[in-house]
Amino acid sequence: MDFIWTIAGFVVAVSLLVTIHEFGHYWVARKLGFKVLRFSVGFGTPLWKRTAGADRTEYVFAMWPLGGYVKLLDEREGPVPPEDLARSFTRKKPWERILVLLAGPAFNIFFAIIVLAAMLWVSGSPEVRPVVGRIVADSVAAQAGLQSDDVIVAVEGKAVSNQTDVLFGLIEGMSESGPVDLRVRRGDAELRDLQLRIDDPEVRRALTEPAALLPGIGMRFWSPPIPAVIGKADAGGPADAAGLRAGDRIVAVDGVEITNFPMLVEAISVRPNRAFSVTYERAGVQGSTVVTTTADLVEGREVGRIRIQTPPPPPWPASMIEVVRFGPLEAVAEASVRAWDMTVLQAKMFWRMIFGQVSLKNLSGPISIAEYAGDSARSGLAEFLGFLVVISLSLGFLNLLPIPILDGGQIVYQLAEWVRGSPLSDRLQAIGQQVGVALLVMLMGIALFNDFARQFG
């Protein structure tokens, strides 16, 4: 079932977002008088085709839904009737071609803003207060003076009101070269200025890897304690073999009291390939059993596992959640600001990735994106729409990169022609295309490597 959700979520997301992208090219091209020969949703053998309009444009649904394209009249691809020359791509003014090329990424960004604005208007924006939870002794966070129950109010001089803002601020700060400045509120009103200082650039870059930041600096946000209850015991795993079941509350491990799920994980992790006693409670009655762990290799050391899953998370207390409400115009304004901030952050992270300040492990390939799509689709409509917003903004940004095979690279060609008064030579354009393909293959290779590394450790 998980596999079905993953495939369905991925196909729906990619088909929808690429169709929106191509519709942007199509719509602006039509408005500016370009002749559109074909608008295809999907690739391969047409499953449905219709020819319509004065231009006899072909509208196609093809067999493979992962993509699509718009084909414009272009004399570089074959003879063009004299009466249609003025509507050929190459005969249009450079600024008109640039608008057509910009339209695809722009429609992806507009789509993200519209969806995000609708979500903000209908549901508001639930914001989890950035309250510090556990601090690891002698960690970077501890050395900076952070304490449990501190409320982070600013990162690098920018006010923050929720955990997401703090994470984005920390990631951006860690990818630079200096200390990261924090302002926290301690107690009722006392404000303190602290610094997270890591001088080694290799360590800083490692902290920009996915899910590495907070554990790396030695802190976590406060969250409701998760009880030591088994959410699910994987069939055939050590817990299942020992008779433990979903809903069992673990009371003790080898006689040591267990009060929450992280304590249970820690107690199991330090017992790789070992048998130990477990005291549990089921329907108000205590029992005991012996569990023999397996071991996973994590960062060069063996970690004990009994193959259980966490229970559903407990509800957040009302004091930790603030739902910010927006009117329709306010929602559009807020969505536009958030889309701009996310796009700027993407640009900064990509640029710093090129110069080695941010880990290349942040590049995700189709396998990871498919998993995110499936997970969000399973979680409900709101989660899936949020996923679409993020991916649509990413698609818009990536297509604006000045790589010749992408829209951004083609825009560079048109700008060069506009400035020179004549097109770049065919040879120079061909070299650019080859370089663009090589760059994309390299980026895709890194992303796929990251995908497989995440899958197989």
CSV table of C-alpha atoms in Angstrom, one decimal:
chain,number,residue,atom,x,y,z
A,1,MET,CA,0.0,0.0,0.0
A,2,ASP,CA,2.9,2.4,0.8
A,3,PHE,CA,4.3,1.8,-2.6
A,4,ILE,CA,1.0,2.6,-4.3
A,5,TRP,CA,0.8,5.9,-2.3
A,6,THR,CA,4.3,6.7,-3.4
A,7,ILE,CA,3.8,6.1,-7.1
A,8,ALA,CA,0.4,7.8,-7.1
A,9,GLY,CA,1.6,10.9,-5.2
A,10,PHE,CA,4.7,11.2,-7.4
A,11,VAL,CA,2.8,10.8,-10.7
A,12,VAL,CA,0.1,13.3,-9.7
A,13,ALA,CA,2.6,15.9,-8.4
A,14,VAL,CA,4.9,15.7,-11.4
A,15,SER,CA,2.1,15.6,-14.0
A,16,LEU,CA,0.3,18.5,-12.5
A,17,LEU,CA,3.3,20.8,-11.9
A,18,VAL,CA,4.9,20.1,-15.3
A,19,THR,CA,1.5,20.7,-17.0
A,20,ILE,CA,1.2,24.0,-15.2
A,21,HIS,CA,4.8,24.9,-16.3
A,22,GLU,CA,4.1,24.0,-19.9
A,23,PHE,CA,0.8,25.8,-19.9
A,24,GLY,CA,2.6,29.0,-18.9
A,25,HIS,CA,4.8,28.7,-22.0
A,26,TYR,CA,1.7,27.9,-24.1
A,27,TRP,CA,-0.5,30.7,-22.8
A,28,VAL,CA,2.0,33.5,-23.2
A,29,ALA,CA,3.1,32.2,-26.6
A,30,ARG,CA,-0.5,32.3,-27.8
A,31,LYS,CA,-1.0,35.8,-26.4
A,32,LEU,CA,2.1,37.1,-28.2
A,33,GLY,CA,1.2,35.6,-31.5
A,34,PHE,CA,3.6,32.6,-31.7
A,35,LYS,CA,2.3,29.6,-33.6
A,36,VAL,CA,1.8,26.7,-31.3
A,37,LEU,CA,2.0,23.3,-33.1
A,38,ARG,CA,1.5,21.0,-30.1
A,39,PHE,CA,0.7,21.0,-26.4
A,40,SER,CA,1.4,17.5,-24.9
A,41,VAL,CA,0.7,16.3,-21.4
A,42,GLY,CA,3.0,13.3,-21.1
A,43,PHE,CA,5.5,11.7,-23.5
A,44,GLY,CA,5.3,8.8,-25.9
A,45,THR,CA,2.4,7.3,-27.8
A,46,PRO,CA,-0.7,9.6,-27.7
A,47,LEU,CA,-3.6,8.1,-25.9
A,48,TRP,CA,-5.9,11.0,-26.9
A,49,LYS,CA,-5.3,13.7,-29.5
A,50,ARG,CA,-7.4,16.6,-30.7
A,51,THR,CA,-6.6,19.3,-33.3
A,52,ALA,CA,-8.4,22.6,-32.7
A,53,GLY,CA,-8.2,26.3,-33.4
A,54,ALA,CA,-7.2,28.4,-36.4
A,55,ASP,CA,-3.6,27.2,-36.0
A,56,ARG,CA,-4.6,23.5,-36.0
A,57,THR,CA,-2.8,23.0,-32.7
A,58,GLU,CA,-2.6,19.4,-31.5
A,59,TYR,CA,-3.6,18.8,-27.9
A,60,VAL,CA,-2.3,15.5,-26.7
A,61,PHE,CA,-2.5,13.2,-23.7
A,62,ALA,CA,0.4,10.7,-24.0
A,63,MET,CA,1.2,7.4,-22.5
A,64,TRP,CA,3.9,8.4,-20.0
A,65,PRO,CA,2.6,11.1,-17.7
A,66,LEU,CA,5.9,12.2,-16.1
A,67,GLY,CA,6.3,15.5,-18.1
A,68,GLY,CA,5.0,17.3,-21.1
A,69,TYR,CA,6.1,19.9,-23.7
A,70,VAL,CA,4.9,22.7,-25.9
A,71,LYS,CA,6.2,22.7,-29.5
A,72,LEU,CA,6.3,26.1,-31.2
A,73,LEU,CA,6.8,26.8,-34.9
A,74,ASP,CA,10.6,27.1,-35.4
A,75,GLU,CA,12.4,27.3,-38.8
A,76,ARG,CA,15.5,25.7,-37.3
A,77,GLU,CA,13.5,22.5,-37.2
A,78,GLY,CA,12.3,22.5,-40.8
A,79,PRO,CA,10.8,24.5,-43.6
A,80,VAL,CA,8.2,27.1,-42.6
A,81,PRO,CA,5.6,28.4,-45.0
A,82,PRO,CA,6.2,32.1,-46.0
A,83,GLU,CA,2.9,33.2,-44.5
A,84,ASP,CA,3.9,31.8,-41.1
A,85,LEU,CA,7.4,33.1,-40.9
A,86,ALA,CA,6.5,36.1,-38.8
A,87,ARG,CA,5.0,33.7,-36.2
A,88,SER,CA,8.1,31.5,-36.0
A,89,PHE,CA,10.0,31.5,-32.7
A,90,THR,CA,13.2,32.7,-34.4
A,91,ARG,CA,11.4,35.6,-36.1
A,92,LYS,CA,9.9,37.0,-32.9
A,93,LYS,CA,11.6,39.8,-31.0
A,94,PRO,CA,14.0,38.7,-28.3
A,95,TRP,CA,11.9,40.3,-25.5
A,96,GLU,CA,8.9,38.3,-26.7
A,97,ARG,CA,10.9,35.0,-26.7
A,98,ILE,CA,12.2,35.9,-23.2
A,99,LEU,CA,8.6,36.4,-21.9
A,100,VAL,CA,7.6,33.0,-23.3
A,101,LEU,CA,10.6,31.3,-21.6
A,102,LEU,CA,9.9,33.1,-18.3
A,103,ALA,CA,6.3,32.1,-18.3
A,104,GLY,CA,6.9,28.4,-17.4
A,105,PRO,CA,8.8,29.1,-14.2
A,106,ALA,CA,6.5,32.1,-13.4
A,107,PHE,CA,3.4,29.9,-13.6
A,108,ASN,CA,5.0,27.4,-11.2
A,109,ILE,CA,5.7,30.2,-8.8
A,110,PHE,CA,2.2,31.7,-9.2
A,111,PHE,CA,0.6,28.3,-8.7
A,112,ALA,CA,2.6,27.9,-5.4
A,113,ILE,CA,1.5,31.4,-4.2
A,114,ILE,CA,-2.2,30.7,-5.1
A,115,VAL,CA,-2.2,27.3,-3.3
A,116,LEU,CA,-0.4,28.7,-0.3
A,117,ALA,CA,-2.7,31.7,-0.1
A,118,ALA,CA,-5.8,29.4,-0.2
A,119,MET,CA,-4.4,27.3,2.6
A,120,LEU,CA,-3.6,30.3,4.7
A,121,TRP,CA,-7.0,31.8,4.2
A,122,VAL,CA,-8.9,28.6,4.9
A,123,SER,CA,-6.9,27.1,7.7
A,124,GLY,CA,-4.6,29.8,8.9
A,125,SER,CA,-1.0,29.2,9.8
A,126,PRO,CA,-0.4,27.0,12.9
A,127,GLU,CA,2.9,28.1,14.4
A,128,VAL,CA,4.8,26.1,17.0
A,129,ARG,CA,6.7,28.3,19.4
A,130,PRO,CA,10.5,27.8,19.2
A,131,VAL,CA,11.0,26.6,22.8
A,132,VAL,CA,14.3,24.8,23.5
A,133,GLY,CA,14.0,21.3,24.8
A,134,ARG,CA,16.9,19.0,25.7
A,135,ILE,CA,20.5,20.4,25.5
A,136,VAL,CA,23.3,17.9,25.2
A,137,ALA,CA,26.1,18.5,27.8
A,138,ASP,CA,29.3,20.0,26.3
A,139,SER,CA,27.7,20.5,22.9
A,140,VAL,CA,27.9,23.6,20.8
A,141,ALA,CA,24.5,24.7,22.1
A,142,ALA,CA,25.6,24.1,25.7
A,143,GLN,CA,28.8,26.1,25.2
A,144,ALA,CA,26.8,29.0,23.8
A,145,GLY,CA,24.7,29.1,27.0
A,146,LEU,CA,21.4,27.8,25.6
A,147,GLN,CA,19.2,26.2,28.2
A,148,SER,CA,16.1,24.1,28.2
A,149,ASP,CA,12.9,26.3,28.1
A,150,ASP,CA,14.7,29.2,26.4
A,151,VAL,CA,12.5,30.8,23.7
A,152,ILE,CA,14.4,31.7,20.6
A,153,VAL,CA,13.2,35.1,19.4
A,154,ALA,CA,15.8,36.1,16.8
A,155,VAL,CA,18.4,34.4,14.6
A,156,GLU,CA,21.2,36.5,13.0
A,157,GLY,CA,19.2,39.7,14.0
A,158,LYS,CA,16.0,38.5,12.2
A,159,ALA,CA,12.9,38.0,14.4
A,160,VAL,CA,11.5,34.5,14.5
A,161,SER,CA,8.2,33.2,15.8
A,162,ASN,CA,8.2,29.5,15.1
A,163,GLN,CA,10.4,26.5,14.7
A,164,THR,CA,10.6,26.6,10.9
A,165,ASP,CA,11.9,30.2,11.0
A,166,VAL,CA,14.6,29.1,13.5
A,167,LEU,CA,15.7,26.1,11.4
A,168,PHE,CA,15.9,28.2,8.2
A,169,GLY,CA,17.9,30.9,10.1
A,170,LEU,CA,20.3,28.4,11.6
A,171,ILE,CA,20.9,26.6,8.2
A,172,GLU,CA,21.6,29.9,6.5
A,173,GLY,CA,23.8,31.0,9.4
A,174,MET,CA,25.8,27.8,9.5
A,175,SER,CA,26.4,27.9,5.7
A,176,GLU,CA,28.3,31.2,6.2
A,177,SER,CA,31.6,31.7,7.9
A,178,GLY,CA,31.0,33.5,11.2
A,179,PRO,CA,29.3,32.6,14.4
A,180,VAL,CA,25.5,32.4,14.5
A,181,ASP,CA,23.9,35.0,16.7
A,182,LEU,CA,20.8,34.1,18.7
A,183,ARG,CA,18.6,36.1,21.0
A,184,VAL,CA,16.6,34.1,23.5
A,185,ARG,CA,14.0,34.9,26.1
A,186,ARG,CA,14.7,33.2,29.5
A,187,GLY,CA,11.9,33.2,32.1
A,188,ASP,CA,9.2,35.8,31.8
A,189,ALA,CA,11.0,38.7,30.2
A,190,GLU,CA,14.8,38.4,30.3
A,191,LEU,CA,16.5,38.6,26.9
A,192,ARG,CA,20.0,37.2,26.3
A,193,ASP,CA,22.3,37.4,23.3
A,194,LEU,CA,24.2,34.1,22.6
A,195,GLN,CA,26.5,32.8,19.9
A,196,LEU,CA,26.8,29.4,18.3
A,197,ARG,CA,30.4,29.2,17.3
A,198,ILE,CA,31.9,26.5,15.0
A,199,ASP,CA,35.1,27.6,13.4
A,200,ASP,CA,35.9,24.4,11.4
A,201,PRO,CA,34.3,24.8,7.8
A,202,GLU,CA,34.1,21.0,7.4
A,203,VAL,CA,32.1,20.7,10.5
A,204,ARG,CA,29.8,23.5,9.5
A,205,ARG,CA,29.3,22.0,6.1
A,206,ALA,CA,28.4,18.6,7.7
A,207,LEU,CA,25.8,20.4,9.8
A,208,THR,CA,24.0,21.4,6.6
A,209,GLU,CA,23.3,17.8,5.7
A,210,PRO,CA,19.6,16.7,6.0
A,211,ALA,CA,18.5,16.3,9.6
A,212,ALA,CA,22.0,16.9,10.9
A,213,LEU,CA,21.7,20.4,12.2
A,214,LEU,CA,20.0,20.2,15.6
A,215,PRO,CA,21.7,16.9,16.7
A,216,GLY,CA,25.0,18.4,15.5
A,217,ILE,CA,24.8,21.5,17.7
A,218,GLY,CA,23.3,19.4,20.5
A,219,MET,CA,19.8,20.7,21.0
A,220,ARG,CA,16.2,19.8,20.1
A,221,PHE,CA,13.0,21.8,20.3
A,222,TRP,CA,10.6,21.0,23.1
A,223,SER,CA,7.8,18.6,22.1
A,224,PRO,CA,5.2,16.7,24.1
A,225,PRO,CA,6.8,13.6,25.7
A,226,ILE,CA,6.1,10.5,23.6
A,227,PRO,CA,5.1,7.6,25.9
A,228,ALA,CA,7.0,4.4,25.8
A,229,VAL,CA,4.2,2.7,23.9
A,230,ILE,CA,4.7,0.4,20.9
A,231,GLY,CA,3.0,1.9,17.8
A,232,LYS,CA,3.7,-1.2,15.7
A,233,ALA,CA,5.9,-4.3,16.0
A,234,ASP,CA,7.2,-5.2,12.6
A,235,ALA,CA,6.2,-8.7,11.6
A,236,GLY,CA,9.1,-11.2,12.2
A,237,GLY,CA,11.2,-8.6,14.1
A,238,PRO,CA,12.7,-9.1,17.6
A,239,ALA,CA,9.8,-7.4,19.4
A,240,ASP,CA,7.2,-9.4,17.5
A,241,ALA,CA,9.1,-12.7,18.1
A,242,ALA,CA,9.1,-11.9,21.9
A,243,GLY,CA,5.4,-11.4,21.9
A,244,LEU,CA,5.2,-7.7,22.2
A,245,ARG,CA,2.3,-6.0,20.4
A,246,ALA,CA,1.1,-2.6,19.3
A,247,GLY,CA,-0.3,-0.7,22.3
A,248,ASP,CA,2.0,-2.3,24.9
A,249,ARG,CA,3.6,0.2,27.3
A,250,ILE,CA,7.2,-0.6,28.1
A,251,VAL,CA,7.7,-0.1,31.9
A,252,ALA,CA,11.3,-1.3,32.3
A,253,VAL,CA,14.4,-2.6,30.4
A,254,ASP,CA,16.6,-4.9,32.5
A,255,GLY,CA,14.9,-3.6,35.6
A,256,VAL,CA,15.6,0.1,34.8
A,257,GLU,CA,12.4,2.2,34.6
A,258,ILE,CA,11.5,3.6,31.2
A,259,THR,CA,9.2,6.7,31.2
A,260,ASN,CA,9.2,7.8,27.5
A,261,PHE,CA,10.0,6.6,24.0
A,262,PRO,CA,13.4,8.3,23.6
A,263,MET,CA,14.5,6.5,26.8
A,264,LEU,CA,13.4,3.2,25.3
A,265,VAL,CA,15.2,3.9,22.0
A,266,GLU,CA,18.4,4.8,24.0
A,267,ALA,CA,18.2,1.6,26.2
A,268,ILE,CA,17.8,-0.6,23.1
A,269,SER,CA,20.4,1.2,21.0
A,270,VAL,CA,23.2,0.4,23.5
A,271,ARG,CA,22.4,-3.3,23.4
A,272,PRO,CA,23.2,-4.6,19.9
A,273,ASN,CA,22.9,-8.4,19.4
A,274,ARG,CA,22.0,-8.9,23.1
A,275,ALA,CA,19.1,-10.5,25.0
A,276,PHE,CA,17.5,-8.4,27.7
A,277,SER,CA,14.4,-8.5,29.9
A,278,VAL,CA,11.4,-6.2,29.1
A,279,THR,CA,8.6,-5.4,31.5
A,280,TYR,CA,5.5,-4.2,29.8
A,281,GLU,CA,1.9,-3.3,30.5
A,282,ARG,CA,-1.0,-4.5,28.4
A,283,ALA,CA,-4.6,-3.7,29.2
A,284,GLY,CA,-3.6,-2.8,32.7
A,285,VAL,CA,-1.8,-6.0,33.4
A,286,GLN,CA,2.0,-6.2,33.6
A,287,GLY,CA,4.0,-9.0,32.0
A,288,SER,CA,7.6,-9.6,31.1
A,289,THR,CA,9.5,-11.2,28.2
A,290,VAL,CA,13.0,-11.5,26.8
A,291,VAL,CA,13.9,-9.7,23.6
A,292,THR,CA,17.1,-10.3,21.5
A,293,THR,CA,18.1,-7.3,19.5
A,294,THR,CA,19.5,-7.2,16.0
A,295,ALA,CA,22.1,-4.6,15.1
A,296,ASP,CA,22.4,-1.9,12.4
A,297,LEU,CA,25.7,-0.2,11.5
A,298,VAL,CA,25.3,3.5,12.0
A,299,GLU,CA,28.3,5.8,11.4
A,300,GLY,CA,30.7,2.9,12.0
A,301,ARG,CA,29.2,1.5,15.2
A,302,GLU,CA,26.6,-1.2,15.9
A,303,VAL,CA,23.2,0.1,17.2
A,304,GLY,CA,20.6,-2.2,18.7
A,305,ARG,CA,17.2,-2.6,17.1
A,306,ILE,CA,14.0,-4.5,18.0
A,307,ARG,CA,12.0,-3.2,14.9
A,308,ILE,CA,9.2,-1.2,16.5
A,309,GLN,CA,7.6,2.0,15.5
A,310,THR,CA,6.6,5.1,17.5
A,311,PRO,CA,3.0,5.6,18.6
A,312,PRO,CA,0.9,8.4,17.3
A,313,PRO,CA,2.3,11.7,18.6
A,314,PRO,CA,0.5,13.2,21.6
A,315,PRO,CA,-1.4,16.5,21.1
A,316,TRP,CA,0.5,19.8,21.6
A,317,PRO,CA,-0.6,21.9,24.5
A,318,ALA,CA,-2.5,25.0,23.5
A,319,SER,CA,0.2,27.2,24.9
A,320,MET,CA,2.7,26.0,22.3
A,321,ILE,CA,0.6,26.5,19.2
A,322,GLU,CA,-0.6,29.8,17.8
A,323,VAL,CA,-2.9,29.7,14.7
A,324,VAL,CA,-2.4,33.0,12.8
A,325,ARG,CA,-5.5,33.9,10.7
A,326,PHE,CA,-5.5,35.8,7.4
A,327,GLY,CA,-8.1,37.5,5.3
A,328,PRO,CA,-8.0,36.8,1.5
A,329,LEU,CA,-5.8,39.8,0.6
A,330,GLU,CA,-3.6,39.2,3.7
A,331,ALA,CA,-3.2,35.6,2.7
A,332,VAL,CA,-2.0,36.5,-0.8
A,333,ALA,CA,0.4,39.0,0.6
A,334,GLU,CA,1.8,36.5,3.2
A,335,ALA,CA,2.0,33.7,0.6
A,336,SER,CA,3.9,36.0,-1.8
A,337,VAL,CA,6.4,36.9,1.0
A,338,ARG,CA,6.9,33.2,2.0
A,339,ALA,CA,7.3,32.2,-1.7
A,340,TRP,CA,9.9,34.9,-2.1
A,341,ASP,CA,11.8,33.9,1.1
A,342,MET,CA,11.8,30.3,0.1
A,343,THR,CA,13.1,31.0,-3.4
A,344,VAL,CA,15.8,33.3,-2.1
A,345,LEU,CA,16.9,30.7,0.4
A,346,GLN,CA,17.0,28.1,-2.4
A,347,ALA,CA,19.2,30.4,-4.4
A,348,LYS,CA,21.5,31.1,-1.5
A,349,MET,CA,21.8,27.4,-0.6
A,350,PHE,CA,22.4,26.4,-4.3
A,351,TRP,CA,25.1,29.0,-4.7
A,352,ARG,CA,26.8,28.0,-1.4
A,353,MET,CA,26.6,24.3,-2.5
A,354,ILE,CA,28.6,25.1,-5.6
A,355,PHE,CA,31.3,26.7,-3.4
A,356,GLY,CA,31.3,23.9,-0.9
A,357,GLN,CA,29.7,25.8,2.0
A,358,VAL,CA,26.6,23.5,2.0
A,359,SER,CA,26.5,19.8,1.7
A,360,LEU,CA,25.7,18.2,-1.7
A,361,LYS,CA,23.7,15.7,0.2
A,362,ASN,CA,20.8,18.2,0.1
A,363,LEU,CA,20.2,17.4,-3.5
A,364,SER,CA,17.3,15.0,-3.8
A,365,GLY,CA,16.5,12.8,-6.8
A,366,PRO,CA,13.3,11.2,-8.0
A,367,ILE,CA,13.4,8.4,-5.4
A,368,SER,CA,13.4,10.8,-2.5
A,369,ILE,CA,10.8,13.2,-4.1
A,370,ALA,CA,8.5,10.2,-4.7
A,371,GLU,CA,8.8,9.1,-1.1
A,372,TYR,CA,8.0,12.7,0.1
A,373,ALA,CA,5.1,12.7,-2.3
A,374,GLY,CA,3.7,9.4,-1.0
A,375,ASP,CA,4.2,10.4,2.7
A,376,SER,CA,2.4,13.7,2.2
A,377,ALA,CA,-0.4,12.1,0.2
A,378,ARG,CA,-0.9,9.6,3.0
A,379,SER,CA,-1.0,12.3,5.6
A,380,GLY,CA,-3.9,14.2,4.0
A,381,LEU,CA,-4.8,16.9,1.5
A,382,ALA,CA,-3.2,19.8,3.5
A,383,GLU,CA,0.2,18.0,3.7
A,384,PHE,CA,0.1,17.1,0.0
A,385,LEU,CA,-0.7,20.7,-1.0
A,386,GLY,CA,2.2,21.9,1.1
A,387,PHE,CA,4.4,19.4,-0.7
A,388,LEU,CA,3.2,20.8,-4.1
A,389,VAL,CA,4.0,24.3,-3.0
A,390,VAL,CA,7.6,23.4,-2.1
A,391,ILE,CA,8.2,21.4,-5.3
A,392,SER,CA,6.5,23.9,-7.5
A,393,LEU,CA,8.8,26.7,-6.2
A,394,SER,CA,11.8,24.4,-6.6
A,395,LEU,CA,10.7,23.7,-10.2
A,396,GLY,CA,10.4,27.3,-11.0
A,397,PHE,CA,13.7,28.2,-9.4
A,398,LEU,CA,15.7,25.3,-11.1
A,399,ASN,CA,14.3,26.2,-14.5
A,400,LEU,CA,15.7,29.8,-14.1
A,401,LEU,CA,19.2,28.6,-13.6
A,402,PRO,CA,21.5,29.8,-16.5
A,403,ILE,CA,22.1,26.3,-17.8
A,404,PRO,CA,21.6,26.2,-21.6
A,405,ILE,CA,19.2,23.3,-21.7
A,406,LEU,CA,16.9,24.9,-19.2
A,407,ASP,CA,14.6,28.0,-19.6
A,408,GLY,CA,17.2,30.2,-17.8
A,409,GLY,CA,19.9,29.2,-20.3
A,410,GLN,CA,17.7,29.9,-23.2
A,411,ILE,CA,16.9,33.3,-21.8
A,412,VAL,CA,20.7,34.0,-21.6
A,413,TYR,CA,20.9,33.2,-25.4
A,414,GLN,CA,18.0,35.6,-26.1
A,415,LEU,CA,19.6,38.4,-24.0
A,416,ALA,CA,22.9,37.9,-25.8
A,417,GLU,CA,21.1,38.2,-29.2
A,418,TRP,CA,19.3,41.3,-28.0
A,419,VAL,CA,22.6,42.9,-27.0
A,420,ARG,CA,24.6,41.8,-30.1
A,421,GLY,CA,21.8,42.4,-32.6
A,422,SER,CA,22.3,38.9,-34.0
A,423,PRO,CA,21.9,35.3,-32.8
A,424,LEU,CA,24.9,33.4,-31.3
A,425,SER,CA,26.5,31.1,-33.8
A,426,ASP,CA,25.1,27.6,-34.1
A,427,ARG,CA,28.4,26.2,-33.0
A,428,LEU,CA,28.4,28.3,-29.8
A,429,GLN,CA,24.8,27.3,-29.0
A,430,ALA,CA,25.6,23.6,-29.6
A,431,ILE,CA,28.6,23.8,-27.2
A,432,GLY,CA,26.3,25.5,-24.7
A,433,GLN,CA,23.7,22.7,-25.1
A,434,GLN,CA,26.4,20.1,-24.5
A,435,VAL,CA,27.7,21.8,-21.4
A,436,GLY,CA,24.1,22.1,-20.1
A,437,VAL,CA,23.4,18.4,-20.7
A,438,ALA,CA,26.7,17.5,-18.9
A,439,LEU,CA,25.8,19.8,-15.9
A,440,LEU,CA,22.3,18.3,-15.6
A,441,VAL,CA,23.7,14.8,-15.9
A,442,MET,CA,26.2,15.6,-13.1
A,443,LEU,CA,23.5,17.1,-10.8
A,444,MET,CA,21.2,14.2,-11.5
A,445,GLY,CA,24.0,11.7,-10.8
A,446,ILE,CA,24.7,13.4,-7.4
A,447,ALA,CA,21.0,13.4,-6.6
A,448,LEU,CA,20.5,9.7,-7.5
A,449,PHE,CA,23.6,8.8,-5.5
A,450,ASN,CA,22.1,10.7,-2.5
A,451,ASP,CA,18.8,8.8,-3.0
A,452,PHE,CA,20.5,5.4,-3.0
A,453,ALA,CA,22.7,6.4,0.0
A,454,ARG,CA,19.6,7.3,2.0
A,455,GLN,CA,17.9,4.0,0.9
A,456,PHE,CA,20.8,1.7,1.7
A,457,GLY,CA,22.7,3.6,4.3
